[in-house]
Short mmCIF file of C-alpha atoms in Angstrom, two decimals:
data_model
loop_
_atom_site.label_atom_id
_atom_site.label_comp_id
_atom_site.label_asym_id
_atom_site.label_seq_id
_atom_site.Cartn_x
_atom_site.Cartn_y
_atom_site.Cartn_z
CA MET A 17 0.00 0.00 0.00
CA GLU A 18 2.86 2.41 0.80
CA ARG A 19 4.35 1.70 -2.62
CA ILE A 20 1.08 2.64 -4.30
CA LYS A 21 0.88 5.87 -2.30
CA ALA A 22 4.48 6.74 -3.16
CA ARG A 23 3.88 6.17 -6.89
CA TYR A 24 0.72 8.25 -6.79
CA ARG A 25 2.50 11.12 -5.03
CA LYS A 26 5.37 11.07 -7.52
CA LEU A 27 2.93 11.13 -10.43
CA VAL A 28 0.96 14.01 -8.91
CA PHE A 29 4.07 16.07 -8.11
CA PHE A 30 5.60 15.52 -11.55
CA THR A 31 2.32 16.47 -13.26
CA TRP A 32 2.03 19.58 -11.09
CA PHE A 33 5.57 20.60 -12.07
CA LEU A 34 4.83 20.04 -15.77
CA THR A 35 1.63 22.09 -15.47
CA LEU A 36 3.58 25.04 -14.09
CA ASP A 37 6.18 24.66 -16.85
CA LEU A 38 3.48 24.52 -19.52
CA ILE A 39 1.91 27.74 -18.27
CA MET A 40 5.30 29.46 -18.44
CA PHE A 41 5.88 28.11 -21.93
CA GLY A 42 2.37 29.17 -22.95
CA ALA A 43 3.30 32.71 -21.95
CA PHE A 44 6.42 32.38 -24.12
CA VAL A 45 4.22 31.25 -27.05
CA ARG A 46 1.96 34.27 -26.65
CA LEU A 47 4.73 36.80 -26.08
CA THR A 48 6.71 35.62 -29.10
CA ASP A 49 3.54 35.89 -31.20
CA SER A 50 3.74 32.18 -32.03
CA GLY A 51 0.09 31.32 -31.40
CA LEU A 52 -0.58 31.06 -35.14
CA GLY A 53 2.81 29.55 -35.98
CA CYS A 54 0.74 26.61 -37.20
CA PRO A 55 -2.60 28.13 -38.26
CA ASP A 56 -4.55 24.86 -38.07
CA TRP A 57 -5.18 22.34 -35.29
CA PRO A 58 -4.16 19.82 -34.02
CA GLY A 59 -1.42 19.40 -36.62
CA CYS A 60 0.69 21.86 -38.57
CA TYR A 61 -0.73 22.26 -42.06
CA GLY A 62 -2.06 18.73 -41.62
CA SER A 63 1.30 17.30 -40.51
CA VAL A 64 2.30 15.93 -37.12
CA THR A 65 5.41 18.13 -37.00
CA PRO A 66 6.59 21.29 -38.80
CA ILE A 67 9.05 19.09 -40.72
CA GLY A 68 6.20 17.77 -42.85
CA ALA A 69 4.87 21.30 -43.36
CA MET A 70 8.11 22.94 -44.49
CA GLY A 71 6.74 23.85 -47.92
CA ASP A 72 3.59 25.50 -46.54
CA ILE A 73 5.54 27.32 -43.82
CA HIS A 74 8.08 28.62 -46.35
CA GLU A 75 5.31 29.80 -48.66
CA ALA A 76 3.47 31.58 -45.83
CA SER A 77 6.64 33.25 -44.53
CA GLN A 78 7.57 34.38 -48.05
CA ALA A 79 4.13 35.92 -48.53
CA MET A 80 4.30 37.66 -45.11
CA PRO A 81 7.94 37.93 -43.93
CA PHE A 82 6.87 39.57 -40.65
CA GLY A 83 3.66 37.56 -40.31
CA PRO A 84 2.66 34.97 -37.72
CA VAL A 85 4.03 31.94 -39.59
CA THR A 86 7.75 31.14 -39.52
CA LEU A 87 9.60 27.88 -38.93
CA SER A 88 10.72 28.90 -35.43
CA LYS A 89 7.21 29.99 -34.44
CA ALA A 90 5.78 26.75 -35.82
CA TRP A 91 8.12 24.72 -33.62
CA ILE A 92 7.32 26.86 -30.56
CA GLU A 93 3.61 26.37 -31.07
CA MET A 94 3.84 22.62 -31.76
CA ILE A 95 6.12 21.97 -28.76
CA HIS A 96 3.49 23.69 -26.63
CA ARG A 97 0.85 21.34 -28.07
CA TYR A 98 3.03 18.25 -27.55
CA VAL A 99 3.63 19.10 -23.89
CA GLY A 100 -0.10 19.82 -23.46
CA ALA A 101 -0.90 16.36 -24.83
CA ILE A 102 1.60 14.75 -22.44
CA LEU A 103 0.04 16.66 -19.55
CA GLY A 104 -3.40 15.36 -20.50
CA MET A 105 -2.14 11.76 -20.54
CA LEU A 106 -0.50 12.20 -17.15
CA ILE A 107 -3.74 13.51 -15.66
CA ILE A 108 -5.56 10.51 -17.14
CA GLY A 109 -3.01 8.38 -15.30
CA ILE A 110 -3.76 10.24 -12.07
CA VAL A 111 -7.49 9.64 -12.51
CA TYR A 112 -6.86 5.95 -13.16
CA MET A 113 -4.79 5.55 -10.01
CA ALA A 114 -7.13 7.69 -7.90
CA TRP A 115 -10.10 5.57 -8.98
CA ARG A 116 -8.49 2.12 -8.87
CA TYR A 117 -6.69 2.66 -5.57
CA ARG A 118 -9.21 4.94 -3.90
CA ARG A 119 -9.38 2.67 -0.83
CA GLU A 120 -5.62 2.39 -0.49
CA LEU A 121 -5.18 6.14 -0.96
CA GLY A 122 -8.07 6.92 1.37
CA ARG A 123 -9.37 9.66 -0.93
CA SER A 124 -12.26 10.22 -3.30
CA PRO A 125 -11.22 10.42 -6.98
CA ALA A 126 -13.59 13.39 -7.48
CA LEU A 127 -10.83 16.03 -7.46
CA ALA A 128 -8.73 14.09 -9.97
CA ILE A 129 -11.76 13.68 -12.26
CA THR A 130 -12.50 17.42 -11.98
CA THR A 131 -8.90 18.14 -12.98
CA LEU A 132 -9.28 15.92 -16.05
CA VAL A 133 -12.44 17.77 -17.08
CA ALA A 134 -10.66 21.10 -16.61
CA VAL A 135 -7.69 20.08 -18.75
CA CYS A 136 -10.06 18.89 -21.50
CA VAL A 137 -11.79 22.28 -21.47
CA GLN A 138 -8.37 23.92 -21.51
CA GLY A 139 -7.44 21.86 -24.57
CA ALA A 140 -10.63 22.93 -26.32
CA PHE A 141 -9.82 26.60 -25.69
CA GLY A 142 -6.33 25.93 -27.03
CA ALA A 143 -7.85 24.71 -30.28
CA TRP A 144 -10.28 27.64 -30.42
CA THR A 145 -7.37 30.03 -29.86
CA VAL A 146 -6.03 28.92 -33.24
CA THR A 147 -9.33 28.53 -35.11
CA HIS A 148 -10.57 31.93 -33.87
CA LYS A 149 -7.30 33.63 -34.90
CA LEU A 150 -6.18 34.71 -31.41
CA MET A 151 -9.51 36.27 -30.49
CA PRO A 152 -8.73 38.07 -27.17
CA ALA A 153 -11.68 36.60 -25.26
CA VAL A 154 -10.71 33.05 -26.25
CA VAL A 155 -7.00 33.53 -25.51
CA THR A 156 -7.77 35.08 -22.11
CA ALA A 157 -10.10 32.19 -21.28
CA HIS A 158 -7.31 29.80 -22.33
CA LEU A 159 -5.00 31.50 -19.83
CA VAL A 160 -7.58 31.46 -17.01
CA PHE A 161 -8.40 27.78 -17.54
CA GLY A 162 -4.66 27.03 -17.60
CA LEU A 163 -4.33 28.61 -14.17
CA SER A 164 -7.43 26.69 -13.06
CA VAL A 165 -5.71 23.43 -14.01
CA LEU A 166 -2.65 24.59 -12.05
CA ALA A 167 -4.86 25.41 -9.05
CA LEU A 168 -6.46 21.96 -9.15
CA MET A 169 -3.08 20.24 -9.52
CA THR A 170 -1.79 22.31 -6.59
CA TRP A 171 -4.79 21.18 -4.57
CA LEU A 172 -4.03 17.56 -5.45
CA SER A 173 -0.34 17.85 -4.60
CA SER A 174 -0.91 19.86 -1.40
CA ARG A 175 -3.00 17.06 0.04
CA GLU A 176 -0.04 14.71 -0.42
CA ARG A 177 2.67 16.94 1.06
CA PRO A 178 3.48 16.75 4.79
CA HIS A 179 3.43 20.06 6.64
CA LEU A 180 3.17 21.50 10.11
CA PRO A 181 -0.33 21.10 11.55
CA VAL A 182 -2.65 24.12 11.45
CA SER A 183 -4.65 24.88 14.60
CA ALA A 184 -8.44 24.99 14.61
CA GLU A 185 -8.31 28.69 15.54
CA ALA A 186 -6.71 29.47 12.18
CA VAL A 187 -9.97 28.75 10.37
CA ARG A 188 -10.94 32.39 10.99
CA TRP A 189 -8.47 33.34 8.25
CA LYS A 190 -10.19 31.22 5.61
CA PRO A 191 -12.71 33.89 4.42
CA TRP A 192 -9.91 36.45 4.18
CA VAL A 193 -7.77 34.13 2.06
CA ALA A 194 -10.80 33.28 -0.10
CA VAL A 195 -11.38 36.99 -0.77
CA GLY A 196 -7.69 37.40 -1.60
CA PHE A 197 -7.88 34.46 -3.99
CA GLY A 198 -10.90 36.07 -5.69
CA LEU A 199 -9.07 39.40 -6.05
CA LEU A 200 -6.08 37.54 -7.48
CA LEU A 201 -8.25 35.79 -10.08
CA VAL A 202 -9.69 39.14 -11.17
CA GLN A 203 -6.20 40.59 -11.50
CA VAL A 204 -4.94 37.57 -13.45
CA THR A 205 -7.86 37.90 -15.84
CA LEU A 206 -7.17 41.61 -16.27
CA GLY A 207 -3.50 40.78 -16.90
CA GLY A 208 -4.49 38.19 -19.47
CA TRP A 209 -6.64 40.81 -21.20
CA VAL A 210 -3.63 43.16 -21.30
CA SER A 211 -1.42 40.46 -22.78
CA THR A 212 -3.89 39.17 -25.36
CA ASN A 213 -4.61 42.71 -26.56
CA TYR A 214 -0.89 43.60 -26.61
CA ALA A 215 -1.57 46.56 -24.31
CA ALA A 216 1.48 46.11 -22.05
CA LEU A 217 3.13 49.21 -23.51
CA ALA A 218 -0.01 51.34 -23.76
CA CYS A 219 1.37 53.46 -20.89
CA MET A 220 5.10 54.09 -21.08
CA ASP A 221 5.46 56.17 -17.91
CA PHE A 222 4.88 55.47 -14.22
CA PRO A 223 3.12 56.19 -11.91
CA THR A 224 1.21 58.40 -14.33
CA CYS A 225 -0.03 57.27 -17.74
CA HIS A 226 0.69 59.59 -20.67
CA GLY A 227 1.65 62.18 -18.05
CA GLN A 228 -1.78 62.08 -16.40
CA TRP A 229 -3.26 60.24 -13.44
CA VAL A 230 -6.47 59.65 -15.39
CA PRO A 231 -5.64 59.75 -19.12
CA GLU A 232 -8.07 59.64 -22.02
CA MET A 233 -9.57 56.13 -22.11
CA ASP A 234 -12.17 54.17 -24.06
CA PHE A 235 -13.52 51.55 -21.64
CA HIS A 236 -16.29 50.44 -23.97
CA GLY A 237 -13.90 49.65 -26.80
CA GLY A 238 -11.20 48.20 -24.55
CA TYR A 239 -13.52 45.87 -22.66
CA SER A 240 -15.79 44.78 -25.49
CA VAL A 241 -15.45 41.03 -25.26
CA ILE A 242 -16.71 39.79 -28.62
CA ARG A 243 -14.28 41.18 -31.16
CA GLY A 244 -11.24 40.15 -33.15
CA LEU A 245 -7.62 40.79 -32.27
CA GLY A 246 -6.68 44.43 -32.76
CA GLU A 247 -10.24 45.39 -33.61
CA LEU A 248 -13.23 47.16 -32.11
CA PRO A 249 -16.65 45.48 -32.28
CA SER A 250 -17.38 47.68 -35.33
CA GLY A 251 -14.41 46.13 -37.16
CA GLU A 252 -12.30 49.29 -36.95
CA MET A 253 -8.73 49.12 -35.61
CA ILE A 254 -8.62 49.31 -31.83
CA SER A 255 -7.79 52.81 -30.63
CA GLN A 256 -4.99 53.96 -28.34
CA PRO A 257 -7.51 55.15 -25.69
CA ALA A 258 -8.99 51.63 -25.65
CA LEU A 259 -5.56 50.06 -25.12
CA THR A 260 -4.83 52.68 -22.46
CA ALA A 261 -8.00 51.72 -20.59
CA ILE A 262 -6.98 48.04 -20.61
CA HIS A 263 -3.52 48.82 -19.26
CA TRP A 264 -4.65 51.45 -16.72
CA VAL A 265 -7.24 49.19 -15.06
CA HIS A 266 -4.78 46.31 -14.69
CA ARG A 267 -2.06 48.60 -13.33
CA ASN A 268 -4.24 50.25 -10.71
CA PHE A 269 -6.08 47.12 -9.60
CA ALA A 270 -2.64 45.60 -9.02
CA PHE A 271 -2.12 47.99 -6.11
CA VAL A 272 -5.35 46.79 -4.49
CA VAL A 273 -4.23 43.17 -4.78
CA PHE A 274 -0.67 44.00 -3.66
CA VAL A 275 -1.81 45.76 -0.48
CA TYR A 276 -4.49 43.22 0.43
CA LEU A 277 -2.41 40.09 -0.15
CA GLY A 278 0.71 41.70 1.31
CA ILE A 279 -0.98 42.54 4.62
CA LEU A 280 -2.76 39.17 4.70
CA ALA A 281 0.41 37.16 4.03
CA TRP A 282 2.34 39.13 6.65
CA ARG A 283 -0.34 38.43 9.26
CA LEU A 284 -0.51 34.74 8.34
CA ARG A 285 3.25 34.33 8.77
CA ALA A 286 2.95 35.41 12.38
CA ALA A 287 -0.36 33.67 13.08
CA GLU A 288 0.39 30.04 12.18
CA PRO A 289 3.66 28.11 11.71
CA GLY A 290 1.82 25.76 9.32
CA LEU A 291 0.97 28.69 7.06
CA ARG A 292 4.33 30.44 7.25
CA GLY A 293 5.85 28.79 4.18
CA PRO A 294 3.17 29.61 1.59
CA ALA A 295 2.61 33.04 3.16
CA THR A 296 6.32 33.85 2.85
CA LEU A 297 6.27 32.64 -0.76
CA MET A 298 3.33 34.92 -1.45
CA LEU A 299 5.18 37.94 -0.03
CA ALA A 300 8.26 37.17 -2.15
CA LEU A 301 6.17 36.75 -5.30
CA LEU A 302 4.29 39.99 -4.68
CA ALA A 303 7.61 41.83 -4.53
CA ALA A 304 8.78 40.03 -7.67
CA GLN A 305 5.56 40.91 -9.50
CA LEU A 306 5.98 44.57 -8.62
CA PHE A 307 9.56 44.47 -9.90
CA THR A 308 8.77 42.64 -13.15
CA GLY A 309 5.70 44.78 -13.80
CA LEU A 310 7.66 48.02 -13.48
CA THR A 311 10.57 46.58 -15.46
CA THR A 312 8.19 45.69 -18.27
CA ILE A 313 7.20 49.36 -18.53
CA PHE A 314 10.62 50.96 -18.13
CA PHE A 315 12.46 48.52 -20.43
CA GLN A 316 9.65 48.20 -22.98
CA TRP A 317 8.47 44.65 -22.41
CA PRO A 318 11.64 42.48 -22.50
CA LEU A 319 10.66 38.89 -23.25
CA LEU A 320 12.30 37.24 -20.24
CA ILE A 321 10.78 39.70 -17.78
CA ALA A 322 7.34 39.36 -19.38
CA VAL A 323 7.50 35.56 -19.09
CA LEU A 324 8.61 35.85 -15.45
CA HIS A 325 5.69 38.21 -14.78
CA ASN A 326 3.31 35.54 -16.07
CA GLY A 327 5.11 32.96 -13.95
CA GLY A 328 4.72 35.16 -10.89
CA ALA A 329 0.96 35.21 -11.42
CA ALA A 330 0.99 31.42 -11.55
CA GLY A 331 3.11 31.32 -8.38
CA LEU A 332 0.71 33.59 -6.52
CA THR A 333 -2.17 31.36 -7.59
CA LEU A 334 -0.53 28.22 -6.26
CA SER A 335 0.50 29.87 -2.97
CA ALA A 336 -3.08 31.05 -2.40
CA VAL A 337 -4.40 27.54 -3.13
CA VAL A 338 -1.92 25.98 -0.68
CA LEU A 339 -3.11 28.40 2.01
CA LEU A 340 -6.74 27.50 1.34
CA VAL A 341 -6.03 23.75 1.39
CA ARG A 342 -4.16 23.98 4.67
CA LEU A 343 -6.87 26.13 6.23
CA ALA A 344 -9.45 23.58 5.09
CA SER A 345 -7.63 21.00 7.22
CA ALA A 346 -7.29 23.29 10.25
CA GLY A 347 -7.59 21.36 13.47
CA ARG A 348 -6.94 18.00 11.78
CA GLU A 349 -3.75 16.03 11.31
CA PRO A 350 -2.21 16.85 7.90
CA ALA A 351 -1.83 14.11 5.32
CA GLY A 352 1.51 12.38 4.93
CA ARG A 353 4.21 11.62 7.39
CA TYR A 354 5.16 14.43 9.68
CA ASP A 355 8.83 14.80 10.60
CA PRO A 356 9.74 17.93 12.62
CA ASN A 357 13.33 17.68 11.39
CA LEU A 358 12.31 18.19 7.76
CA VAL A 359 12.12 21.65 6.22
CA ARG A 360 8.69 22.25 4.78
CA VAL A 361 6.73 25.03 3.12
#
């Protein structure tokens, strides 16, 4: 039975790690404008790899030298799809083990099944991202569902990781963490909307925007959901005031999230030893997000910093989920073996 539990834990932890990596690589796909590197799905011009589509890729790149289709972009996009397929198979393996060995593991397979459903929905949005030509609403939903899969995988892995017990009195923090998690999801969605509309450089100064605290903005155009990339609902090219509105809202809501989560994480560090690890991680990631966000503006969106900014959002999501999972077990013995000589988070 212990061997089965150990194999299950290893599979869950490896899948969680791959999920985080895939989200980071997905940001790289988006930021390098490789989402249409292969403009069909699931293959590349009907081929399994870009090697079989060399002629079509060459023709497309010759017709549009600075367009979305190049050999390098095709490989970036297809590698992202390959890793996504591997992730799906691993989650199927988790569901199989969770169902078959549910008695030995002492857990319901419901969470694993929910994760499988979520990754299937995520895969569907990945396909629609291509077929709908990077429509901002679809790409943003693809990002949000990706983080949802990460949250579910973090939930699965957190249940298997030993940690210091959390006292029953700590349950009073659960509503506060839940509110923080909700604020974080809103901010992540706003950030996804910035990224998918390429509005990261809509404001090139800080803390003002175009030299004003409240610049000219078009909220209706910027936050119209059903429209194509770079367009208004009327079909006209999206305006600078619309892009400014997208950027300005994300930037200013970030301060709300930063202050709320910062104070909450600081209080949790002092309140409960069992929450100190994820709370400390959250504080570090908040500082990193502030740094990468400002660097993106001042250095005009360097690729590495932009990818790290997306990774920071994923890290904040997983730290918030770990806090919620541990608070859900407040007053009970945590799962796994507890060894006070081990260093845990």
